[in-house]
Amino acid sequence: MVTSVTNPGRNGLYDWLLQRVTAVVIGAYSIGLIGFLVLNPGLDYETWKACMGSLPMQMINTLVLVSVLLHAWAGLWIVTTDYLTRAQFGNAATGVRLVVQMLILLLCLVYLLWGLVMIWGGA
Amino acid sequence: MNLDLTTIRFPAPAIASILHRISGVVLFLALPILLWLLHRSLASGSDFAAVGELLQMPLMKLIVWGILAAVIYHLAAGVRHMLMDMGVGESLQGGRRGAYMVFAVSALLIVLTGIWIW
């Protein structure tokens, strides 16, 4: 039985877990990055570039980028299914919701490609 | 039954929940700004300096503060959410107390972040 074709896991329980695992990754990274910036007020380009360009940071940044986009997709899927409904749009609801969800998904893919080029392309 | 929405007041946990959603949407909208700042800061030494100057502008400081406020609130509300998944603070009283704790902790951190930025 297919109950939904637009949410990331096709299954609420899978989305639930995905949302939390990615949240832990993003939370730890955010605290670490903000802490680094607070502790290094006079940060110069060479240090910043060397830090972000090192292999461990490239891998961590990739993991975080993918986590952010999966987390955003799962979260915005919940928000769009809650607020873009027949109560607001009548019979057009499914179409409106699908278009908005596909635009969100398209943005996520653009950010993924942009982020990967930035992290690995040395741009 | 009272159906007059203007007289219905949202309880604290409902406000905590809707702010979690709003801050999440705000963070998604902020993603291109953050990616762009990161991209330029890594592009070259002069681009890095340009980003540094940009971040000194009053409007940019306000935008960065807004984004960090959304990060802080979303993180605090997320921690509460996961504690509730583990069964902590699930009662009516616990839900209210947790919501007020999220408001207090994030307000304090948001003020401290403002001091750091200015």
PDB file of C-alpha atoms in Angstrom:
ATOM      1  CA  MET A   1       0.000   0.000   0.000  1.00  0.00           C
ATOM      2  CA  VAL A   2       1.365   3.385  -1.002  1.00  0.00           C
ATOM      3  CA  THR A   3       0.127   6.032   1.409  1.00  0.00           C
ATOM      4  CA  SER A   4       2.391   8.873   0.361  1.00  0.00           C
ATOM      5  CA  VAL A   5       4.811   9.404  -2.479  1.00  0.00           C
ATOM      6  CA  THR A   6       6.284  12.787  -1.546  1.00  0.00           C
ATOM      7  CA  ASN A   7       7.790  12.413   1.955  1.00  0.00           C
ATOM      8  CA  PRO A   8      11.495  11.441   2.164  1.00  0.00           C
ATOM      9  CA  GLY A   9      11.051   7.969   3.672  1.00  0.00           C
ATOM     10  CA  ARG A  10       7.627   7.066   2.149  1.00  0.00           C
ATOM     11  CA  ASN A  11       6.887   6.011   5.719  1.00  0.00           C
ATOM     12  CA  GLY A  12       6.189   8.120   8.813  1.00  0.00           C
ATOM     13  CA  LEU A  13       8.344   6.068  11.156  1.00  0.00           C
ATOM     14  CA  TYR A  14      11.341   6.299   8.833  1.00  0.00           C
ATOM     15  CA  ASP A  15      10.826  10.082   8.505  1.00  0.00           C
ATOM     16  CA  TRP A  16      10.587  10.346  12.287  1.00  0.00           C
ATOM     17  CA  LEU A  17      13.977   8.657  12.735  1.00  0.00           C
ATOM     18  CA  LEU A  18      15.570  10.543   9.828  1.00  0.00           C
ATOM     19  CA  GLN A  19      14.414  13.849  11.331  1.00  0.00           C
ATOM     20  CA  ARG A  20      16.051  13.062  14.679  1.00  0.00           C
ATOM     21  CA  VAL A  21      19.324  11.552  13.451  1.00  0.00           C
ATOM     22  CA  THR A  22      19.916  14.502  11.118  1.00  0.00           C
ATOM     23  CA  ALA A  23      18.919  16.909  13.926  1.00  0.00           C
ATOM     24  CA  VAL A  24      21.685  15.532  16.164  1.00  0.00           C
ATOM     25  CA  VAL A  25      24.258  15.898  13.366  1.00  0.00           C
ATOM     26  CA  ILE A  26      23.206  19.484  12.562  1.00  0.00           C
ATOM     27  CA  GLY A  27      22.947  20.473  16.237  1.00  0.00           C
ATOM     28  CA  ALA A  28      26.425  19.199  17.101  1.00  0.00           C
ATOM     29  CA  TYR A  29      27.912  20.877  14.019  1.00  0.00           C
ATOM     30  CA  SER A  30      26.164  24.225  14.660  1.00  0.00           C
ATOM     31  CA  ILE A  31      27.408  24.357  18.238  1.00  0.00           C
ATOM     32  CA  GLY A  32      30.928  23.402  17.099  1.00  0.00           C
ATOM     33  CA  LEU A  33      31.062  25.935  14.255  1.00  0.00           C
ATOM     34  CA  ILE A  34      29.602  28.831  16.294  1.00  0.00           C
ATOM     35  CA  GLY A  35      31.959  27.938  19.162  1.00  0.00           C
ATOM     36  CA  PHE A  36      34.923  27.983  16.745  1.00  0.00           C
ATOM     37  CA  LEU A  37      33.919  31.422  15.416  1.00  0.00           C
ATOM     38  CA  VAL A  38      33.384  32.817  18.928  1.00  0.00           C
ATOM     39  CA  LEU A  39      36.791  31.521  20.085  1.00  0.00           C
ATOM     40  CA  ASN A  40      38.603  32.837  16.981  1.00  0.00           C
ATOM     41  CA  PRO A  41      37.597  36.505  16.631  1.00  0.00           C
ATOM     42  CA  GLY A  42      40.611  37.447  14.486  1.00  0.00           C
ATOM     43  CA  LEU A  43      40.183  34.558  12.051  1.00  0.00           C
ATOM     44  CA  ASP A  44      42.218  35.040   8.848  1.00  0.00           C
ATOM     45  CA  TYR A  45      41.619  33.619   5.388  1.00  0.00           C
ATOM     46  CA  GLU A  46      44.507  31.109   5.409  1.00  0.00           C
ATOM     47  CA  THR A  47      43.368  29.488   8.673  1.00  0.00           C
ATOM     48  CA  TRP A  48      39.709  29.404   7.554  1.00  0.00           C
ATOM     49  CA  LYS A  49      40.564  27.972   4.130  1.00  0.00           C
ATOM     50  CA  ALA A  50      42.955  25.365   5.565  1.00  0.00           C
ATOM     51  CA  CYS A  51      40.346  24.311   8.124  1.00  0.00           C
ATOM     52  CA  MET A  52      37.448  23.974   5.667  1.00  0.00           C
ATOM     53  CA  GLY A  53      39.695  22.477   2.964  1.00  0.00           C
ATOM     54  CA  SER A  54      41.052  19.628   5.114  1.00  0.00           C
ATOM     55  CA  LEU A  55      39.740  16.152   4.275  1.00  0.00           C
ATOM     56  CA  PRO A  56      38.016  15.553   7.654  1.00  0.00           C
ATOM     57  CA  MET A  57      36.159  18.889   7.377  1.00  0.00           C
ATOM     58  CA  GLN A  58      35.223  18.186   3.756  1.00  0.00           C
ATOM     59  CA  MET A  59      33.674  14.899   4.868  1.00  0.00           C
ATOM     60  CA  ILE A  60      31.949  16.473   7.867  1.00  0.00           C
ATOM     61  CA  ASN A  61      30.619  19.340   5.740  1.00  0.00           C
ATOM     62  CA  THR A  62      29.231  16.859   3.203  1.00  0.00           C
ATOM     63  CA  LEU A  63      27.519  14.886   5.967  1.00  0.00           C
ATOM     64  CA  VAL A  64      26.042  18.085   7.439  1.00  0.00           C
ATOM     65  CA  LEU A  65      24.921  19.393   4.035  1.00  0.00           C
ATOM     66  CA  VAL A  66      23.060  16.143   3.281  1.00  0.00           C
ATOM     67  CA  SER A  67      21.610  16.141   6.825  1.00  0.00           C
ATOM     68  CA  VAL A  68      20.354  19.729   6.500  1.00  0.00           C
ATOM     69  CA  LEU A  69      18.628  19.001   3.199  1.00  0.00           C
ATOM     70  CA  LEU A  70      17.019  15.742   4.394  1.00  0.00           C
ATOM     71  CA  HIS A  71      15.944  17.460   7.625  1.00  0.00           C
ATOM     72  CA  ALA A  72      14.512  20.422   5.690  1.00  0.00           C
ATOM     73  CA  TRP A  73      12.687  18.146   3.283  1.00  0.00           C
ATOM     74  CA  ALA A  74      11.158  16.065   6.093  1.00  0.00           C
ATOM     75  CA  GLY A  75      10.208  19.195   8.085  1.00  0.00           C
ATOM     76  CA  LEU A  76       8.788  21.163   5.179  1.00  0.00           C
ATOM     77  CA  TRP A  77       6.874  18.095   4.023  1.00  0.00           C
ATOM     78  CA  ILE A  78       5.125  18.039   7.418  1.00  0.00           C
ATOM     79  CA  VAL A  79       4.462  21.787   7.261  1.00  0.00           C
ATOM     80  CA  THR A  80       3.105  21.686   3.697  1.00  0.00           C
ATOM     81  CA  THR A  81       0.841  18.686   4.393  1.00  0.00           C
ATOM     82  CA  ASP A  82      -0.513  20.485   7.483  1.00  0.00           C
ATOM     83  CA  TYR A  83      -1.195  23.895   5.957  1.00  0.00           C
ATOM     84  CA  LEU A  84      -1.690  23.408   2.215  1.00  0.00           C
ATOM     85  CA  THR A  85      -4.907  21.395   2.474  1.00  0.00           C
ATOM     86  CA  ARG A  86      -8.483  21.298   1.199  1.00  0.00           C
ATOM     87  CA  ALA A  87      -9.449  23.630   4.047  1.00  0.00           C
ATOM     88  CA  GLN A  88      -7.419  26.406   2.378  1.00  0.00           C
ATOM     89  CA  PHE A  89      -7.495  25.467  -1.318  1.00  0.00           C
ATOM     90  CA  GLY A  90     -10.498  23.191  -1.830  1.00  0.00           C
ATOM     91  CA  ASN A  91     -10.145  20.826  -4.779  1.00  0.00           C
ATOM     92  CA  ALA A  92      -6.929  22.525  -5.907  1.00  0.00           C
ATOM     93  CA  ALA A  93      -5.147  21.533  -2.664  1.00  0.00           C
ATOM     94  CA  THR A  94      -3.358  18.446  -3.992  1.00  0.00           C
ATOM     95  CA  GLY A  95      -2.040  20.370  -6.996  1.00  0.00           C
ATOM     96  CA  VAL A  96      -0.935  23.381  -4.957  1.00  0.00           C
ATOM     97  CA  ARG A  97       0.782  21.207  -2.358  1.00  0.00           C
ATOM     98  CA  LEU A  98       2.524  19.078  -4.986  1.00  0.00           C
ATOM     99  CA  VAL A  99       3.858  22.126  -6.838  1.00  0.00           C
ATOM    100  CA  VAL A 100       5.169  23.708  -3.608  1.00  0.00           C
ATOM    101  CA  GLN A 101       6.739  20.413  -2.494  1.00  0.00           C
ATOM    102  CA  MET A 102       8.434  19.900  -5.855  1.00  0.00           C
ATOM    103  CA  LEU A 103       9.798  23.468  -5.746  1.00  0.00           C
ATOM    104  CA  ILE A 104      11.203  22.782  -2.260  1.00  0.00           C
ATOM    105  CA  LEU A 105      12.733  19.547  -3.513  1.00  0.00           C
ATOM    106  CA  LEU A 106      14.242  21.326  -6.522  1.00  0.00           C
ATOM    107  CA  LEU A 107      15.792  23.959  -4.212  1.00  0.00           C
ATOM    108  CA  CYS A 108      17.201  21.162  -2.016  1.00  0.00           C
ATOM    109  CA  LEU A 109      18.839  19.560  -5.064  1.00  0.00           C
ATOM    110  CA  VAL A 110      20.282  22.915  -6.202  1.00  0.00           C
ATOM    111  CA  TYR A 111      21.713  23.512  -2.706  1.00  0.00           C
ATOM    112  CA  LEU A 112      23.137  19.976  -2.674  1.00  0.00           C
ATOM    113  CA  LEU A 113      24.984  20.497  -5.971  1.00  0.00           C
ATOM    114  CA  TRP A 114      26.099  24.015  -4.996  1.00  0.00           C
ATOM    115  CA  GLY A 115      27.332  22.768  -1.625  1.00  0.00           C
ATOM    116  CA  LEU A 116      29.176  19.774  -3.100  1.00  0.00           C
ATOM    117  CA  VAL A 117      30.955  21.979  -5.649  1.00  0.00           C
ATOM    118  CA  MET A 118      31.909  24.375  -2.838  1.00  0.00           C
ATOM    119  CA  ILE A 119      33.154  21.640  -0.499  1.00  0.00           C
ATOM    120  CA  TRP A 120      35.013  19.440  -2.993  1.00  0.00           C
ATOM    121  CA  GLY A 121      35.727  21.725  -5.929  1.00  0.00           C
ATOM    122  CA  GLY A 122      37.901  24.065  -3.886  1.00  0.00           C
ATOM    123  CA  ALA A 123      35.807  26.984  -5.172  1.00  0.00           C
TER     124      ALA A 123
ATOM    125  CA  MET B   1     -18.518  25.573  22.218  1.00  0.00           C
ATOM    126  CA  ASN B   2     -16.391  28.660  21.608  1.00  0.00           C
ATOM    127  CA  LEU B   3     -15.557  29.031  17.921  1.00  0.00           C
ATOM    128  CA  ASP B   4     -14.528  32.683  18.045  1.00  0.00           C
ATOM    129  CA  LEU B   5     -10.832  32.292  17.200  1.00  0.00           C
ATOM    130  CA  THR B   6      -9.963  35.819  18.376  1.00  0.00           C
ATOM    131  CA  THR B   7     -10.900  34.921  21.951  1.00  0.00           C
ATOM    132  CA  ILE B   8      -9.024  31.596  21.984  1.00  0.00           C
ATOM    133  CA  ARG B   9      -5.587  31.971  23.528  1.00  0.00           C
ATOM    134  CA  PHE B  10      -2.840  29.577  22.554  1.00  0.00           C
ATOM    135  CA  PRO B  11      -1.272  27.692  25.479  1.00  0.00           C
ATOM    136  CA  ALA B  12       2.543  27.933  25.846  1.00  0.00           C
ATOM    137  CA  PRO B  13       3.260  24.491  24.308  1.00  0.00           C
ATOM    138  CA  ALA B  14       1.247  25.470  21.192  1.00  0.00           C
ATOM    139  CA  ILE B  15       3.273  28.670  20.854  1.00  0.00           C
ATOM    140  CA  ALA B  16       6.494  26.677  21.337  1.00  0.00           C
ATOM    141  CA  SER B  17       5.385  24.315  18.546  1.00  0.00           C
ATOM    142  CA  ILE B  18       4.385  26.988  16.018  1.00  0.00           C
ATOM    143  CA  LEU B  19       7.619  28.923  16.653  1.00  0.00           C
ATOM    144  CA  HIS B  20       9.558  25.690  16.024  1.00  0.00           C
ATOM    145  CA  ARG B  21       7.857  25.461  12.625  1.00  0.00           C
ATOM    146  CA  ILE B  22       8.272  29.151  11.791  1.00  0.00           C
ATOM    147  CA  SER B  23      11.974  29.103  12.750  1.00  0.00           C
ATOM    148  CA  GLY B  24      12.434  25.992  10.597  1.00  0.00           C
ATOM    149  CA  VAL B  25      10.890  27.692   7.546  1.00  0.00           C
ATOM    150  CA  VAL B  26      13.018  30.809   8.220  1.00  0.00           C
ATOM    151  CA  LEU B  27      16.171  28.648   8.328  1.00  0.00           C
ATOM    152  CA  PHE B  28      15.286  27.040   4.985  1.00  0.00           C
ATOM    153  CA  LEU B  29      14.869  30.522   3.485  1.00  0.00           C
ATOM    154  CA  ALA B  30      18.228  31.519   5.051  1.00  0.00           C
ATOM    155  CA  LEU B  31      20.094  28.580   3.483  1.00  0.00           C
ATOM    156  CA  PRO B  32      21.076  30.394   0.251  1.00  0.00           C
ATOM    157  CA  ILE B  33      22.393  33.358   2.301  1.00  0.00           C
ATOM    158  CA  LEU B  34      24.525  31.039   4.455  1.00  0.00           C
ATOM    159  CA  LEU B  35      25.774  29.020   1.466  1.00  0.00           C
ATOM    160  CA  TRP B  36      26.634  32.222  -0.389  1.00  0.00           C
ATOM    161  CA  LEU B  37      28.532  33.668   2.614  1.00  0.00           C
ATOM    162  CA  LEU B  38      30.465  30.401   3.010  1.00  0.00           C
ATOM    163  CA  HIS B  39      31.188  30.197  -0.710  1.00  0.00           C
ATOM    164  CA  ARG B  40      32.558  33.765  -0.896  1.00  0.00           C
ATOM    165  CA  SER B  41      34.514  33.459   2.357  1.00  0.00           C
ATOM    166  CA  LEU B  42      36.395  30.494   0.868  1.00  0.00           C
ATOM    167  CA  ALA B  43      36.839  31.890  -2.661  1.00  0.00           C
ATOM    168  CA  SER B  44      39.932  34.070  -2.071  1.00  0.00           C
ATOM    169  CA  GLY B  45      41.639  36.319   0.469  1.00  0.00           C
ATOM    170  CA  SER B  46      39.998  39.448  -0.928  1.00  0.00           C
ATOM    171  CA  ASP B  47      36.572  37.774  -1.027  1.00  0.00           C
ATOM    172  CA  PHE B  48      37.092  36.717   2.606  1.00  0.00           C
ATOM    173  CA  ALA B  49      37.853  40.346   3.496  1.00  0.00           C
ATOM    174  CA  ALA B  50      34.778  41.498   1.537  1.00  0.00           C
ATOM    175  CA  VAL B  51      32.574  39.105   3.521  1.00  0.00           C
ATOM    176  CA  GLY B  52      34.141  40.458   6.725  1.00  0.00           C
ATOM    177  CA  GLU B  53      33.253  44.007   5.670  1.00  0.00           C
ATOM    178  CA  LEU B  54      29.753  42.969   4.604  1.00  0.00           C
ATOM    179  CA  LEU B  55      29.156  41.412   8.033  1.00  0.00           C
ATOM    180  CA  GLN B  56      30.030  44.765   9.641  1.00  0.00           C
ATOM    181  CA  MET B  57      27.077  46.487   7.940  1.00  0.00           C
ATOM    182  CA  PRO B  58      24.188  47.179  10.344  1.00  0.00           C
ATOM    183  CA  LEU B  59      21.586  45.500   8.095  1.00  0.00           C
ATOM    184  CA  MET B  60      23.732  42.356   7.678  1.00  0.00           C
ATOM    185  CA  LYS B  61      24.311  42.235  11.446  1.00  0.00           C
ATOM    186  CA  LEU B  62      20.541  42.293  11.919  1.00  0.00           C
ATOM    187  CA  ILE B  63      20.033  39.535   9.310  1.00  0.00           C
ATOM    188  CA  VAL B  64      22.771  37.349  10.856  1.00  0.00           C
ATOM    189  CA  TRP B  65      21.296  37.909  14.318  1.00  0.00           C
ATOM    190  CA  GLY B  66      17.862  36.889  12.992  1.00  0.00           C
ATOM    191  CA  ILE B  67      19.279  33.713  11.428  1.00  0.00           C
ATOM    192  CA  LEU B  68      21.209  32.823  14.603  1.00  0.00           C
ATOM    193  CA  ALA B  69      18.082  33.506  16.691  1.00  0.00           C
ATOM    194  CA  ALA B  70      16.198  31.008  14.500  1.00  0.00           C
ATOM    195  CA  VAL B  71      19.056  28.474  14.885  1.00  0.00           C
ATOM    196  CA  ILE B  72      19.048  28.886  18.683  1.00  0.00           C
ATOM    197  CA  TYR B  73      15.279  28.621  19.084  1.00  0.00           C
ATOM    198  CA  HIS B  74      14.977  25.700  16.655  1.00  0.00           C
ATOM    199  CA  LEU B  75      17.795  23.850  18.465  1.00  0.00           C
ATOM    200  CA  ALA B  76      16.341  24.491  21.950  1.00  0.00           C
ATOM    201  CA  ALA B  77      12.841  23.413  20.869  1.00  0.00           C
ATOM    202  CA  GLY B  78      14.375  20.384  19.119  1.00  0.00           C
ATOM    203  CA  VAL B  79      16.185  19.296  22.291  1.00  0.00           C
ATOM    204  CA  ARG B  80      12.861  19.572  24.179  1.00  0.00           C
ATOM    205  CA  HIS B  81      11.176  17.541  21.444  1.00  0.00           C
ATOM    206  CA  MET B  82      13.704  14.717  21.771  1.00  0.00           C
ATOM    207  CA  LEU B  83      13.498  14.786  25.578  1.00  0.00           C
ATOM    208  CA  MET B  84       9.723  14.390  25.204  1.00  0.00           C
ATOM    209  CA  ASP B  85      10.343  11.461  22.809  1.00  0.00           C
ATOM    210  CA  MET B  86      12.212   9.857  25.720  1.00  0.00           C
ATOM    211  CA  GLY B  87       9.230  10.485  27.982  1.00  0.00           C
ATOM    212  CA  VAL B  88      10.566  13.543  29.830  1.00  0.00           C
ATOM    213  CA  GLY B  89       8.060  16.369  30.383  1.00  0.00           C
ATOM    214  CA  GLU B  90       5.128  14.741  28.615  1.00  0.00           C
ATOM    215  CA  SER B  91       2.442  15.645  31.166  1.00  0.00           C
ATOM    216  CA  LEU B  92       0.307  18.790  30.829  1.00  0.00           C
ATOM    217  CA  GLN B  93       2.371  20.532  33.504  1.00  0.00           C
ATOM    218  CA  GLY B  94       5.632  19.172  32.099  1.00  0.00           C
ATOM    219  CA  GLY B  95       4.706  20.362  28.622  1.00  0.00           C
ATOM    220  CA  ARG B  96       4.059  23.882  29.908  1.00  0.00           C
ATOM    221  CA  ARG B  97       7.229  23.938  31.983  1.00  0.00           C
ATOM    222  CA  GLY B  98       9.291  22.662  29.040  1.00  0.00           C
ATOM    223  CA  ALA B  99       7.834  25.333  26.744  1.00  0.00           C
ATOM    224  CA  TYR B 100       8.663  28.099  29.237  1.00  0.00           C
ATOM    225  CA  MET B 101      12.188  26.670  29.664  1.00  0.00           C
ATOM    226  CA  VAL B 102      12.707  26.731  25.885  1.00  0.00           C
ATOM    227  CA  PHE B 103      11.519  30.381  25.776  1.00  0.00           C
ATOM    228  CA  ALA B 104      13.809  31.387  28.661  1.00  0.00           C
ATOM    229  CA  VAL B 105      16.937  29.542  27.471  1.00  0.00           C
ATOM    230  CA  SER B 106      16.622  30.703  23.864  1.00  0.00           C
ATOM    231  CA  ALA B 107      15.846  34.306  24.883  1.00  0.00           C
ATOM    232  CA  LEU B 108      18.998  34.370  27.022  1.00  0.00           C
ATOM    233  CA  LEU B 109      21.165  32.857  24.267  1.00  0.00           C
ATOM    234  CA  ILE B 110      19.676  35.184  21.631  1.00  0.00           C
ATOM    235  CA  VAL B 111      20.511  38.231  23.789  1.00  0.00           C
ATOM    236  CA  LEU B 112      24.069  36.927  24.339  1.00  0.00           C
ATOM    237  CA  THR B 113      24.413  36.378  20.577  1.00  0.00           C
ATOM    238  CA  GLY B 114      23.295  39.979  20.012  1.00  0.00           C
ATOM    239  CA  ILE B 115      26.005  41.180  22.414  1.00  0.00           C
ATOM    240  CA  TRP B 116      28.575  39.070  20.535  1.00  0.00           C
ATOM    241  CA  ILE B 117      27.520  40.525  17.163  1.00  0.00           C
ATOM    242  CA  TRP B 118      27.481  44.214  18.270  1.00  0.00           C
TER     243      TRP B 118
END
